[in-house]
Coordinates of C-alpha atoms and ligand atoms in Angstrom, one line a residue:
M852 CA -9.6 -128.4 -26.2
A853 CA -11.8 -125.8 -28.3
G854 CA -15.0 -125.6 -25.9
M855 CA -12.5 -124.9 -23.0
R856 CA -10.8 -122.0 -24.8
E857 CA -14.4 -120.5 -25.4
E858 CA -15.0 -120.9 -21.8
N859 CA -12.5 -119.3 -20.5
G860 CA -12.7 -116.5 -23.7
S861 CA -16.4 -115.7 -22.1
R862 CA -14.6 -115.8 -18.8
L863 CA -12.4 -113.0 -19.9
R864 CA -15.2 -111.1 -22.1
V865 CA -17.7 -111.1 -18.7
F866 CA -14.7 -109.9 -16.0
A867 CA -13.9 -106.7 -19.4
T868 CA -17.6 -106.1 -19.3
L869 CA -18.1 -105.7 -15.5
C870 CA -14.6 -104.2 -15.0
K871 CA -15.4 -101.3 -17.0
K872 CA -19.1 -100.5 -14.7
I873 CA -17.1 -101.3 -12.1
G874 CA -19.2 -101.1 -8.6
T875 CA -22.8 -101.1 -10.6
I876 CA -24.8 -103.6 -11.0
V877 CA -25.3 -105.1 -14.8
P878 CA -28.3 -107.0 -16.0
G879 CA -27.3 -110.5 -17.1
S880 CA -29.9 -109.7 -20.4
A881 CA -27.6 -106.6 -20.5
L882 CA -24.2 -108.8 -20.2
S883 CA -25.7 -111.4 -22.5
Q884 CA -26.8 -109.0 -25.4
E885 CA -22.9 -106.8 -25.4
L886 CA -21.6 -110.3 -26.0
A887 CA -24.0 -112.0 -28.0
C888 CA -24.5 -115.3 -25.9
S889 CA -26.9 -116.8 -23.5
R890 CA -27.9 -116.1 -20.3
Q891 CA -27.3 -119.7 -19.4
A892 CA -23.4 -119.2 -20.7
I893 CA -23.1 -115.8 -18.5
Y894 CA -24.4 -117.8 -15.6
K895 CA -21.5 -120.2 -16.0
A896 CA -18.8 -117.8 -16.6
V897 CA -19.9 -115.5 -13.6
C898 CA -19.8 -118.6 -12.0
A899 CA -16.3 -119.5 -12.8
L900 CA -15.4 -116.0 -12.1
K901 CA -16.8 -116.3 -8.8
D902 CA -14.1 -119.9 -8.3
E903 CA -11.5 -118.8 -9.3
G904 CA -12.3 -115.7 -6.0
A905 CA -12.9 -112.8 -8.5
P906 CA -15.3 -110.5 -6.0
I907 CA -18.5 -110.9 -8.0
E908 CA -22.1 -110.2 -6.1
S909 CA -25.4 -111.8 -8.2
I910 CA -27.9 -109.9 -6.7
P911 CA -30.9 -111.2 -7.8
Q912 CA -33.8 -110.2 -10.2
K913 CA -30.7 -107.3 -10.7
G914 CA -27.8 -108.7 -12.3
Y915 CA -24.0 -108.5 -11.5
R916 CA -21.8 -106.6 -9.5
L917 CA -18.0 -106.2 -9.7
G918 CA -17.2 -105.1 -6.8
S919 CA -13.3 -102.8 -5.2
L920 CA -10.3 -104.0 -6.5
D921 CA -8.2 -102.7 -4.3
D922 CA -7.6 -104.2 -1.2
L923 CA -8.2 -107.8 -2.8
Q924 CA -6.0 -111.0 -1.6
T925 CA -7.4 -113.4 -4.4
I926 CA -5.2 -113.8 -7.8
S927 CA -7.7 -115.3 -10.4
P928 CA -6.2 -115.5 -13.6
T929 CA -9.1 -114.7 -15.6
M930 CA -8.8 -111.2 -14.3
I931 CA -5.0 -111.6 -14.2
E932 CA -5.1 -111.9 -18.0
Y933 CA -7.7 -109.1 -18.3
F934 CA -4.8 -106.8 -17.1
L935 CA -1.9 -108.4 -19.0
H936 CA -3.9 -106.8 -22.6
G937 CA -1.3 -105.2 -24.1
N938 CA 1.7 -106.8 -22.2
P939 CA 4.1 -107.5 -25.2
V940 CA 5.3 -111.1 -23.6
F941 CA 3.0 -112.5 -21.2
N942 CA -1.0 -113.2 -22.0
R943 CA -1.8 -116.4 -20.2
C944 CA -2.4 -116.8 -16.5
L945 CA -2.9 -120.7 -14.3
H946 CA -3.8 -120.5 -10.5
F947 CA -2.9 -123.6 -8.7
K948 CA -3.6 -123.4 -4.8
E949 CA -1.0 -126.5 -4.8
I950 CA 1.6 -127.7 -6.7
D951 CA 5.7 -129.0 -6.6
S952 CA 6.9 -126.3 -8.4
T953 CA 5.6 -123.0 -10.3
Q954 CA 9.3 -124.1 -12.3
T955 CA 8.2 -127.3 -13.1
V956 CA 4.6 -126.5 -14.2
I957 CA 6.5 -124.4 -16.8
K958 CA 8.6 -126.4 -18.0
K959 CA 6.7 -129.0 -18.8
L960 CA 4.8 -126.4 -20.8
A961 CA 7.8 -125.9 -22.7
R962 CA 8.1 -128.9 -23.3
R963 CA 5.0 -129.6 -25.0
G964 CA 5.8 -126.4 -27.2
D965 CA 3.7 -123.8 -25.7
P966 CA 5.1 -120.8 -26.9
A967 CA 6.2 -117.9 -23.9
G968 CA 4.3 -115.6 -22.0
T969 CA 2.9 -118.7 -19.9
V970 CA 2.3 -117.2 -16.3
A971 CA 2.4 -119.7 -13.9
V972 CA 1.5 -118.9 -9.6
S973 CA 0.6 -121.5 -7.0
E974 CA -0.6 -120.5 -3.0
R975 CA 1.9 -122.9 -2.0
Q976 CA 4.4 -124.9 -3.0
T977 CA 5.5 -128.4 -1.5
K978 CA 8.5 -128.3 -3.6
G979 CA 9.3 -124.7 -3.8
R980 CA 13.4 -124.1 -5.3
G981 CA 15.4 -121.1 -5.0
R982 CA 19.2 -121.1 -6.3
R983 CA 22.0 -123.6 -5.6
G984 CA 19.6 -126.2 -4.6
R985 CA 17.7 -124.5 -1.5
N986 CA 14.4 -124.9 -0.7
W987 CA 12.3 -122.0 -1.2
E988 CA 9.2 -122.5 1.1
S989 CA 6.7 -120.1 1.8
P990 CA 3.1 -119.6 3.9
Y991 CA 0.0 -120.4 1.8
G992 CA -2.0 -117.7 0.2
K993 CA 0.4 -115.0 1.2
N994 CA 3.0 -114.2 -1.4
L995 CA 3.2 -114.2 -5.0
M996 CA 4.7 -117.9 -6.3
F997 CA 5.5 -117.6 -9.4
S998 CA 7.7 -118.9 -12.9
M999 CA 6.9 -117.7 -16.4
L1000 CA 7.9 -119.5 -19.5
L1001 CA 10.0 -117.4 -22.0
R1002 CA 11.9 -118.1 -25.2
P1003 CA 14.2 -115.3 -25.9
K1004 CA 17.4 -115.9 -27.8
L1005 CA 20.1 -116.4 -25.6
K1006 CA 22.4 -118.4 -25.2
P1007 CA 22.9 -120.7 -21.9
G1008 CA 25.7 -118.7 -21.3
E1009 CA 24.0 -115.6 -20.9
V1010 CA 20.5 -117.1 -18.8
Q1011 CA 21.6 -114.2 -16.0
L1012 CA 20.5 -111.7 -18.3
L1013 CA 17.1 -112.5 -17.6
N1014 CA 18.3 -113.1 -13.7
L1015 CA 19.3 -109.7 -14.2
A1016 CA 16.0 -107.7 -15.5
A1017 CA 13.9 -110.1 -13.2
G1018 CA 15.8 -108.3 -10.5
L1019 CA 15.8 -104.7 -11.7
A1020 CA 12.3 -105.3 -12.8
A1021 CA 11.0 -106.4 -9.2
G1022 CA 13.6 -103.5 -7.5
R1023 CA 11.6 -101.1 -9.1
A1024 CA 7.7 -102.8 -9.0
L1025 CA 8.4 -102.6 -5.1
R1026 CA 9.6 -98.6 -5.2
E1027 CA 7.5 -97.6 -7.0
L1028 CA 4.4 -99.6 -6.5
C1029 CA 4.7 -100.4 -3.3
G1030 CA 6.9 -97.8 -2.0
I1031 CA 9.8 -99.6 -0.5
P1032 CA 12.9 -98.7 -0.5
V1033 CA 14.4 -101.6 -1.2
E1034 CA 17.9 -102.1 -2.5
L1035 CA 19.2 -104.7 -5.8
K1036 CA 22.0 -107.3 -4.5
W1037 CA 23.9 -108.7 -7.9
P1038 CA 22.3 -110.7 -9.1
N1039 CA 18.7 -110.8 -8.7
D1040 CA 18.1 -110.7 -4.5
I1041 CA 16.3 -107.8 -3.4
L1042 CA 17.1 -107.0 0.4
C1043 CA 14.9 -104.2 2.8
S1044 CA 17.4 -103.6 5.4
G1045 CA 19.5 -105.8 4.2
R1046 CA 16.6 -108.7 4.2
K1047 CA 15.4 -110.4 1.8
L1048 CA 11.9 -109.5 0.2
C1049 CA 12.4 -111.4 -2.7
G1050 CA 14.9 -114.2 -4.6
I1051 CA 14.7 -114.9 -8.3
L1052 CA 15.4 -118.6 -10.7
S1053 CA 16.4 -118.8 -13.8
E1054 CA 16.9 -122.2 -15.6
A1055 CA 16.7 -122.7 -19.0
S1056 CA 17.0 -125.5 -21.8
G1057 CA 19.0 -125.6 -24.9
E1058 CA 22.3 -126.5 -26.7
P1059 CA 25.9 -124.7 -26.9
D1060 CA 24.8 -121.5 -29.2
R1061 CA 20.6 -121.3 -28.3
I1062 CA 18.4 -122.0 -25.1
Y1063 CA 15.0 -123.6 -26.2
Y1064 CA 13.1 -122.1 -23.4
A1065 CA 14.1 -120.5 -20.1
V1066 CA 11.8 -120.5 -17.0
T1067 CA 11.9 -117.7 -14.7
G1068 CA 10.8 -118.5 -11.4
I1069 CA 9.7 -115.5 -8.3
G1070 CA 9.3 -115.6 -4.8
M1071 CA 8.7 -112.4 -3.4
N1072 CA 7.2 -111.9 0.1
V1073 CA 4.3 -109.6 0.2
N1074 CA 1.7 -109.9 2.8
M1075 CA 3.6 -113.1 5.5
E1076 CA 4.3 -111.9 9.0
L1077 CA 7.3 -112.8 11.2
T1078 CA 5.4 -115.1 12.9
D1079 CA 5.1 -117.0 9.8
L1080 CA 8.5 -117.5 9.4
P1081 CA 10.7 -120.0 11.6
V1082 CA 12.0 -118.1 14.0
D1083 CA 16.2 -118.9 12.9
V1084 CA 15.6 -117.4 10.1
R1085 CA 13.4 -114.5 11.2
K1086 CA 16.2 -111.9 11.3
D1087 CA 17.0 -112.8 7.2
A1088 CA 13.5 -112.2 5.8
T1089 CA 11.1 -109.2 5.3
S1090 CA 7.3 -108.9 3.1
V1091 CA 5.8 -105.4 2.0
K1092 CA 3.3 -106.5 4.4
I1093 CA 6.0 -106.0 7.2
E1094 CA 7.6 -103.0 5.7
L1095 CA 4.6 -101.8 5.1
G1096 CA 2.2 -102.6 8.1
H1097 CA -0.9 -103.2 6.2
N1098 CA -1.4 -105.6 3.4
F1099 CA -1.1 -105.1 -0.5
P1100 CA -2.8 -106.6 -3.0
R1101 CA -0.9 -109.7 -4.8
W1102 CA -3.1 -109.0 -8.2
R1103 CA -1.3 -105.9 -8.3
L1104 CA 2.1 -106.3 -7.8
L1105 CA 1.9 -109.6 -10.4
V1106 CA 0.5 -107.8 -13.0
D1107 CA 3.1 -104.7 -12.1
F1108 CA 6.1 -106.9 -12.5
L1109 CA 5.2 -108.2 -15.3
G1110 CA 4.3 -105.3 -17.3
R1111 CA 8.3 -104.6 -16.7
F1112 CA 9.7 -107.2 -16.4
A1113 CA 8.0 -107.6 -20.6
S1114 CA 9.5 -103.7 -21.5
L1115 CA 13.5 -104.8 -19.8
I1116 CA 12.7 -108.0 -22.1
E1117 CA 12.2 -106.0 -25.1
V1118 CA 15.4 -103.9 -23.6
L1119 CA 17.4 -107.3 -23.9
S1120 CA 15.7 -108.4 -27.7
G1121 CA 16.4 -105.1 -28.9
D1122 CA 18.7 -103.1 -31.7
G1123 CA 20.3 -102.0 -27.9
G1124 CA 20.6 -106.1 -26.6
P1125 CA 22.4 -106.9 -23.4
S1126 CA 24.6 -104.0 -23.6
A1127 CA 20.6 -101.8 -22.8
L1128 CA 20.2 -103.9 -20.3
I1129 CA 22.7 -103.3 -18.3
A1130 CA 22.9 -99.9 -18.8
L1131 CA 19.8 -100.0 -16.8
Y1132 CA 20.8 -102.5 -14.8
R1133 CA 24.2 -100.7 -13.1
E1134 CA 22.0 -97.5 -12.5
S1135 CA 19.9 -99.5 -9.9
C1136 CA 22.4 -102.3 -8.3
D1137 CA 23.7 -101.0 -5.2
T1138 CA 26.1 -103.4 -4.9
I1139 CA 28.5 -101.3 -7.8
G1140 CA 30.7 -99.2 -4.7
K1141 CA 30.4 -101.3 -1.8
Q1142 CA 32.4 -103.7 -0.4
V1143 CA 31.7 -107.1 -0.4
R1144 CA 31.8 -110.2 0.3
V1145 CA 31.2 -113.1 -2.0
T1146 CA 31.5 -116.8 -1.5
Q1147 CA 32.4 -119.2 -4.3
D1148 CA 33.3 -122.6 -3.6
G1149 CA 32.9 -122.4 -0.7
K1150 CA 35.8 -119.7 -0.5
D1151 CA 35.3 -115.7 0.9
I1152 CA 36.7 -113.2 -0.6
I1153 CA 36.7 -109.3 0.3
G1154 CA 36.6 -106.4 -1.9
V1155 CA 34.6 -103.7 -3.5
A1156 CA 32.1 -104.1 -6.5
T1157 CA 33.3 -101.8 -9.4
N1158 CA 31.3 -102.8 -11.9
V1159 CA 28.8 -105.6 -14.2
L1160 CA 30.1 -106.2 -17.1
D1161 CA 27.3 -106.7 -20.7
N1162 CA 27.3 -110.1 -19.7
G1163 CA 26.3 -109.5 -16.4
A1164 CA 29.0 -110.9 -14.8
L1165 CA 29.8 -108.9 -11.1
V1166 CA 33.7 -107.1 -11.2
V1167 CA 35.8 -106.9 -7.4
R1168 CA 38.6 -105.2 -6.8
T1169 CA 40.8 -107.2 -3.8
D1170 CA 44.4 -106.8 -3.0
E1171 CA 45.0 -109.1 -5.7
G1172 CA 44.2 -107.2 -8.5
D1173 CA 40.1 -107.7 -10.2
K1174 CA 37.8 -110.2 -10.1
V1175 CA 35.3 -111.3 -11.7
F1176 CA 32.7 -113.7 -10.3
V1177 CA 29.3 -115.0 -13.4
A1178 CA 28.3 -116.5 -10.2
A1179 CA 28.4 -116.1 -6.5
D1180 CA 27.2 -115.5 -2.9
V1181 CA 27.6 -112.3 -2.5
H1182 CA 27.0 -109.6 0.8
H1183 CA 27.7 -106.1 1.5
L1184 CA 29.4 -105.3 4.0
R1185 CA 29.4 -101.4 3.6
M1186 CA 29.2 -98.5 1.5
I1187 CA 33.0 -97.5 0.0
Ligands
BTN1257 C1 16.2 -118.1 -4.5 O1 16.6 -118.8 -3.6 O2 16.6 -116.9 -4.1 C2 15.3 -117.8 -5.9 C3 13.9 -118.2 -5.2 C4 12.9 -118.6 -6.6 C5 11.4 -119.5 -5.5 C6 10.6 -119.2 -6.5 S1 9.4 -119.4 -5.8 C7 8.8 -119.5 -7.6 C8 9.1 -120.9 -8.5 N1 8.7 -122.2 -8.1 C9 10.0 -122.5 -7.5 O3 10.0 -124.0 -7.0 N2 11.2 -121.6 -7.5 C10 10.8 -120.5 -8.2

């Protein structure tokens, strides 16, 4: 275990050193001197980084060079951890080629007592889960599917606040980093021209007055194309690539999202608490002010969404008065 931690530590330090000199050749001797470890240890760390997908070239007799990260499509967990430096919540990244569900991975870590801050990313899920027991499917290696371990001081009924924070963070990342005019649909769907770009699922375990841990999972459509989707769902989904017309580096979106989400978690756990978070959410939530159809327990209710309360519930003005929804499926009908 200690050996493994040490090995991961050398990977991180080698990556950090190469990253500061990106595009230039760094001799193995310089790396081993700077990091005070053997050439053999440097070689091992570089091999491990290459296996993770970090774009490092070994140039015989000269050294190692880290190539541009601008168009990189691989998710190297060490690289993600390097770019998470300074993130107040997230500091560890696990990467899987295939797993049942990243939610399950994180729950296992939570149950064995791991602290908050781990992110599990997978290229494929064999049992990906969506909200309300639906499946979540995504083509191999194109999109982002990840779950995060959180230990917030919340009551079970307040887990919805994590969903809203994650939705707000994802919406901001897609708007500000990718330049996509997304809509944030209560509680946490991210749409573009009415098509889904990102889904969020938060699950928690605890007792009536506190949660032990929460797991927030994100499925973000990044580089998939319409032809990657079954014909019957093509009209309902989109991706960053479909909207922009080109691929987007998934690692950049992941790191950016984790920074924004961590800041919102801090708002939630800070002095202003839920009302400070909800004030930010209200500013960005496109459901407020729209005519909506809310589906709950198989029944449709039509009205105008007027507010999101401090507990995250949606208020809808209907012919029979205001109705408050804690959880429901919402469809935007039109602007009022
Ligand atoms: C939704 O139904 O909109 C929520 C979808 C959440 C999917 C993500 S993908 C990563 C994580 N692992 C899962 O099994 N589900 C979530």
